Amino acid sequence: MIFNNRAAARRERAAAYARHVVAVLAPHVPDLQHPQTAAIVTTAIEQQLGTPHASWEAIIDSAYVANWRLRPAEEAGQVRVACCRPSLSATDRAREAELTALINQGAP
């Protein structure tokens, strides 16, 4: 019974964190303002936290552009924002850091 309670608590923490990430990023990433896209990304984050994979990523901007993605953070149970352009500018690096910091602020 204790195991089931712990597993349920882990799933709820993952779900809360995933909702937090999408809510924080939505004002900065217009595609996350679409309910279907938000739901897909939320589910992807929850699944990553439940069964982590080092190579996991979720595209958060247009699939045609795919410059901005979520990737596993160095700290377990978190994600970070990554820009995937062939050549990153200082602005891209600053936006990565800014958005990742926003995710970490007030994370459940």
JSON list of C-alpha atoms in Angstrom, two decimals:
[
{"chain": "A", "resi": 1, "resn": "MET", "atom": "CA", "xyz": [0.00, 0.00, 0.00]},
{"chain": "A", "resi": 2, "resn": "ILE", "atom": "CA", "xyz": [2.83, 2.41, 0.83]},
{"chain": "A", "resi": 3, "resn": "PHE", "atom": "CA", "xyz": [4.41, 1.67, -2.57]},
{"chain": "A", "resi": 4, "resn": "ASN", "atom": "CA", "xyz": [1.17, 2.61, -4.35]},
{"chain": "A", "resi": 5, "resn": "ASN", "atom": "CA", "xyz": [0.96, 5.86, -2.38]},
{"chain": "A", "resi": 6, "resn": "ARG", "atom": "CA", "xyz": [4.55, 6.75, -3.29]},
{"chain": "A", "resi": 7, "resn": "ALA", "atom": "CA", "xyz": [4.00, 5.95, -6.94]},
{"chain": "A", "resi": 8, "resn": "ALA", "atom": "CA", "xyz": [0.82, 8.03, -6.99]},
{"chain": "A", "resi": 9, "resn": "ALA", "atom": "CA", "xyz": [2.64, 10.92, -5.28]},
{"chain": "A", "resi": 10, "resn": "ARG", "atom": "CA", "xyz": [5.46, 10.73, -7.85]},
{"chain": "A", "resi": 11, "resn": "ARG", "atom": "CA", "xyz": [2.96, 10.76, -10.71]},
{"chain": "A", "resi": 12, "resn": "GLU", "atom": "CA", "xyz": [1.14, 13.75, -9.21]},
{"chain": "A", "resi": 13, "resn": "ARG", "atom": "CA", "xyz": [4.42, 15.66, -8.73]},
{"chain": "A", "resi": 14, "resn": "ALA", "atom": "CA", "xyz": [5.36, 14.90, -12.35]},
{"chain": "A", "resi": 15, "resn": "ALA", "atom": "CA", "xyz": [1.94, 16.07, -13.56]},
{"chain": "A", "resi": 16, "resn": "ALA", "atom": "CA", "xyz": [2.13, 19.27, -11.49]},
{"chain": "A", "resi": 17, "resn": "TYR", "atom": "CA", "xyz": [5.66, 19.99, -12.73]},
{"chain": "A", "resi": 18, "resn": "ALA", "atom": "CA", "xyz": [4.64, 19.36, -16.37]},
{"chain": "A", "resi": 19, "resn": "ARG", "atom": "CA", "xyz": [1.65, 21.71, -16.06]},
{"chain": "A", "resi": 20, "resn": "HIS", "atom": "CA", "xyz": [3.94, 24.31, -14.45]},
{"chain": "A", "resi": 21, "resn": "VAL", "atom": "CA", "xyz": [6.48, 24.10, -17.28]},
{"chain": "A", "resi": 22, "resn": "VAL", "atom": "CA", "xyz": [3.84, 24.55, -19.98]},
{"chain": "A", "resi": 23, "resn": "ALA", "atom": "CA", "xyz": [2.13, 27.40, -18.11]},
{"chain": "A", "resi": 24, "resn": "VAL", "atom": "CA", "xyz": [5.41, 29.25, -17.59]},
{"chain": "A", "resi": 25, "resn": "LEU", "atom": "CA", "xyz": [6.55, 28.83, -21.19]},
{"chain": "A", "resi": 26, "resn": "ALA", "atom": "CA", "xyz": [3.22, 29.52, -22.92]},
{"chain": "A", "resi": 27, "resn": "PRO", "atom": "CA", "xyz": [3.56, 33.34, -22.85]},
{"chain": "A", "resi": 28, "resn": "HIS", "atom": "CA", "xyz": [7.00, 33.00, -24.46]},
{"chain": "A", "resi": 29, "resn": "VAL", "atom": "CA", "xyz": [6.28, 30.17, -26.90]},
{"chain": "A", "resi": 30, "resn": "PRO", "atom": "CA", "xyz": [3.03, 30.86, -28.79]},
{"chain": "A", "resi": 31, "resn": "ASP", "atom": "CA", "xyz": [2.57, 27.25, -29.93]},
{"chain": "A", "resi": 32, "resn": "LEU", "atom": "CA", "xyz": [2.12, 26.22, -26.28]},
{"chain": "A", "resi": 33, "resn": "GLN", "atom": "CA", "xyz": [-0.95, 28.45, -26.13]},
{"chain": "A", "resi": 34, "resn": "HIS", "atom": "CA", "xyz": [-2.81, 25.91, -28.31]},
{"chain": "A", "resi": 35, "resn": "PRO", "atom": "CA", "xyz": [-4.62, 23.48, -26.01]},
{"chain": "A", "resi": 36, "resn": "GLN", "atom": "CA", "xyz": [-3.73, 20.38, -28.04]},
{"chain": "A", "resi": 37, "resn": "THR", "atom": "CA", "xyz": [-0.05, 21.27, -28.24]},
{"chain": "A", "resi": 38, "resn": "ALA", "atom": "CA", "xyz": [0.02, 22.10, -24.54]},
{"chain": "A", "resi": 39, "resn": "ALA", "atom": "CA", "xyz": [-1.58, 18.74, -23.72]},
{"chain": "A", "resi": 40, "resn": "ILE", "atom": "CA", "xyz": [0.91, 16.82, -25.88]},
{"chain": "A", "resi": 41, "resn": "VAL", "atom": "CA", "xyz": [3.92, 18.58, -24.34]},
{"chain": "A", "resi": 42, "resn": "THR", "atom": "CA", "xyz": [2.51, 18.15, -20.82]},
{"chain": "A", "resi": 43, "resn": "THR", "atom": "CA", "xyz": [2.09, 14.42, -21.39]},
{"chain": "A", "resi": 44, "resn": "ALA", "atom": "CA", "xyz": [5.58, 14.13, -22.88]},
{"chain": "A", "resi": 45, "resn": "ILE", "atom": "CA", "xyz": [7.11, 15.81, -19.82]},
{"chain": "A", "resi": 46, "resn": "GLU", "atom": "CA", "xyz": [5.15, 13.55, -17.46]},
{"chain": "A", "resi": 47, "resn": "GLN", "atom": "CA", "xyz": [6.34, 10.47, -19.35]},
{"chain": "A", "resi": 48, "resn": "GLN", "atom": "CA", "xyz": [9.95, 11.69, -19.30]},
{"chain": "A", "resi": 49, "resn": "LEU", "atom": "CA", "xyz": [9.83, 12.23, -15.56]},
{"chain": "A", "resi": 50, "resn": "GLY", "atom": "CA", "xyz": [8.27, 8.79, -15.05]},
{"chain": "A", "resi": 51, "resn": "THR", "atom": "CA", "xyz": [10.74, 6.96, -17.28]},
{"chain": "A", "resi": 52, "resn": "PRO", "atom": "CA", "xyz": [13.73, 9.24, -17.93]},
{"chain": "A", "resi": 53, "resn": "HIS", "atom": "CA", "xyz": [15.71, 8.96, -21.16]},
{"chain": "A", "resi": 54, "resn": "ALA", "atom": "CA", "xyz": [18.89, 10.97, -21.74]},
{"chain": "A", "resi": 55, "resn": "SER", "atom": "CA", "xyz": [18.03, 11.49, -25.41]},
{"chain": "A", "resi": 56, "resn": "TRP", "atom": "CA", "xyz": [14.46, 12.71, -24.79]},
{"chain": "A", "resi": 57, "resn": "GLU", "atom": "CA", "xyz": [13.32, 16.02, -26.23]},
{"chain": "A", "resi": 58, "resn": "ALA", "atom": "CA", "xyz": [10.05, 17.75, -26.97]},
{"chain": "A", "resi": 59, "resn": "ILE", "atom": "CA", "xyz": [9.71, 20.39, -29.67]},
{"chain": "A", "resi": 60, "resn": "ILE", "atom": "CA", "xyz": [7.97, 23.45, -28.24]},
{"chain": "A", "resi": 61, "resn": "ASP", "atom": "CA", "xyz": [7.89, 25.72, -31.27]},
{"chain": "A", "resi": 62, "resn": "SER", "atom": "CA", "xyz": [6.53, 24.95, -34.73]},
{"chain": "A", "resi": 63, "resn": "ALA", "atom": "CA", "xyz": [7.40, 21.45, -35.92]},
{"chain": "A", "resi": 64, "resn": "TYR", "atom": "CA", "xyz": [8.43, 23.03, -39.22]},
{"chain": "A", "resi": 65, "resn": "VAL", "atom": "CA", "xyz": [10.99, 25.23, -37.49]},
{"chain": "A", "resi": 66, "resn": "ALA", "atom": "CA", "xyz": [11.86, 23.08, -34.45]},
{"chain": "A", "resi": 67, "resn": "ASN", "atom": "CA", "xyz": [14.45, 25.48, -33.08]},
{"chain": "A", "resi": 68, "resn": "TRP", "atom": "CA", "xyz": [13.25, 25.33, -29.48]},
{"chain": "A", "resi": 69, "resn": "ARG", "atom": "CA", "xyz": [12.97, 22.14, -27.47]},
{"chain": "A", "resi": 70, "resn": "LEU", "atom": "CA", "xyz": [12.75, 20.79, -23.98]},
{"chain": "A", "resi": 71, "resn": "ARG", "atom": "CA", "xyz": [15.51, 18.42, -22.95]},
{"chain": "A", "resi": 72, "resn": "PRO", "atom": "CA", "xyz": [16.40, 16.68, -19.69]},
{"chain": "A", "resi": 73, "resn": "ALA", "atom": "CA", "xyz": [18.10, 18.95, -17.18]},
{"chain": "A", "resi": 74, "resn": "GLU", "atom": "CA", "xyz": [21.21, 17.87, -15.35]},
{"chain": "A", "resi": 75, "resn": "GLU", "atom": "CA", "xyz": [19.17, 17.58, -12.17]},
{"chain": "A", "resi": 76, "resn": "ALA", "atom": "CA", "xyz": [16.89, 14.57, -12.23]},
{"chain": "A", "resi": 77, "resn": "GLY", "atom": "CA", "xyz": [13.19, 15.30, -12.43]},
{"chain": "A", "resi": 78, "resn": "GLN", "atom": "CA", "xyz": [13.57, 18.56, -14.34]},
{"chain": "A", "resi": 79, "resn": "VAL", "atom": "CA", "xyz": [13.70, 19.76, -17.92]},
{"chain": "A", "resi": 80, "resn": "ARG", "atom": "CA", "xyz": [15.52, 22.65, -19.56]},
{"chain": "A", "resi": 81, "resn": "VAL", "atom": "CA", "xyz": [14.97, 24.75, -22.66]},
{"chain": "A", "resi": 82, "resn": "ALA", "atom": "CA", "xyz": [17.41, 24.23, -25.54]},
{"chain": "A", "resi": 83, "resn": "CYS", "atom": "CA", "xyz": [17.83, 26.04, -28.83]},
{"chain": "A", "resi": 84, "resn": "CYS", "atom": "CA", "xyz": [18.74, 23.70, -31.68]},
{"chain": "A", "resi": 85, "resn": "ARG", "atom": "CA", "xyz": [19.84, 26.08, -34.40]},
{"chain": "A", "resi": 86, "resn": "PRO", "atom": "CA", "xyz": [22.99, 25.07, -36.29]},
{"chain": "A", "resi": 87, "resn": "SER", "atom": "CA", "xyz": [24.75, 28.17, -34.97]},
{"chain": "A", "resi": 88, "resn": "LEU", "atom": "CA", "xyz": [23.60, 29.60, -31.64]},
{"chain": "A", "resi": 89, "resn": "SER", "atom": "CA", "xyz": [23.74, 33.34, -31.13]},
{"chain": "A", "resi": 90, "resn": "ALA", "atom": "CA", "xyz": [24.31, 35.07, -27.82]},
{"chain": "A", "resi": 91, "resn": "THR", "atom": "CA", "xyz": [20.60, 35.94, -27.88]},
{"chain": "A", "resi": 92, "resn": "ASP", "atom": "CA", "xyz": [19.70, 32.25, -28.27]},
{"chain": "A", "resi": 93, "resn": "ARG", "atom": "CA", "xyz": [21.91, 31.30, -25.32]},
{"chain": "A", "resi": 94, "resn": "ALA", "atom": "CA", "xyz": [20.45, 34.09, -23.20]},
{"chain": "A", "resi": 95, "resn": "ARG", "atom": "CA", "xyz": [16.89, 32.98, -24.04]},
{"chain": "A", "resi": 96, "resn": "GLU", "atom": "CA", "xyz": [17.74, 29.37, -23.14]},
{"chain": "A", "resi": 97, "resn": "ALA", "atom": "CA", "xyz": [19.03, 30.50, -19.75]},
{"chain": "A", "resi": 98, "resn": "GLU", "atom": "CA", "xyz": [16.12, 32.90, -19.17]},
{"chain": "A", "resi": 99, "resn": "LEU", "atom": "CA", "xyz": [13.40, 30.37, -20.00]},
{"chain": "A", "resi": 100, "resn": "THR", "atom": "CA", "xyz": [15.07, 27.58, -18.03]},
{"chain": "A", "resi": 101, "resn": "ALA", "atom": "CA", "xyz": [15.36, 29.92, -15.02]},
{"chain": "A", "resi": 102, "resn": "LEU", "atom": "CA", "xyz": [11.65, 30.77, -15.34]},
{"chain": "A", "resi": 103, "resn": "ILE", "atom": "CA", "xyz": [10.82, 27.05, -15.28]},
{"chain": "A", "resi": 104, "resn": "ASN", "atom": "CA", "xyz": [12.86, 26.57, -12.12]},
{"chain": "A", "resi": 105, "resn": "GLN", "atom": "CA", "xyz": [11.26, 29.51, -10.31]},
{"chain": "A", "resi": 106, "resn": "GLY", "atom": "CA", "xyz": [8.40, 28.27, -8.25]},
{"chain": "A", "resi": 107, "resn": "ALA", "atom": "CA", "xyz": [8.57, 24.75, -9.67]},
{"chain": "A", "resi": 108, "resn": "PRO", "atom": "CA", "xyz": [6.48, 22.30, -7.63]}
]
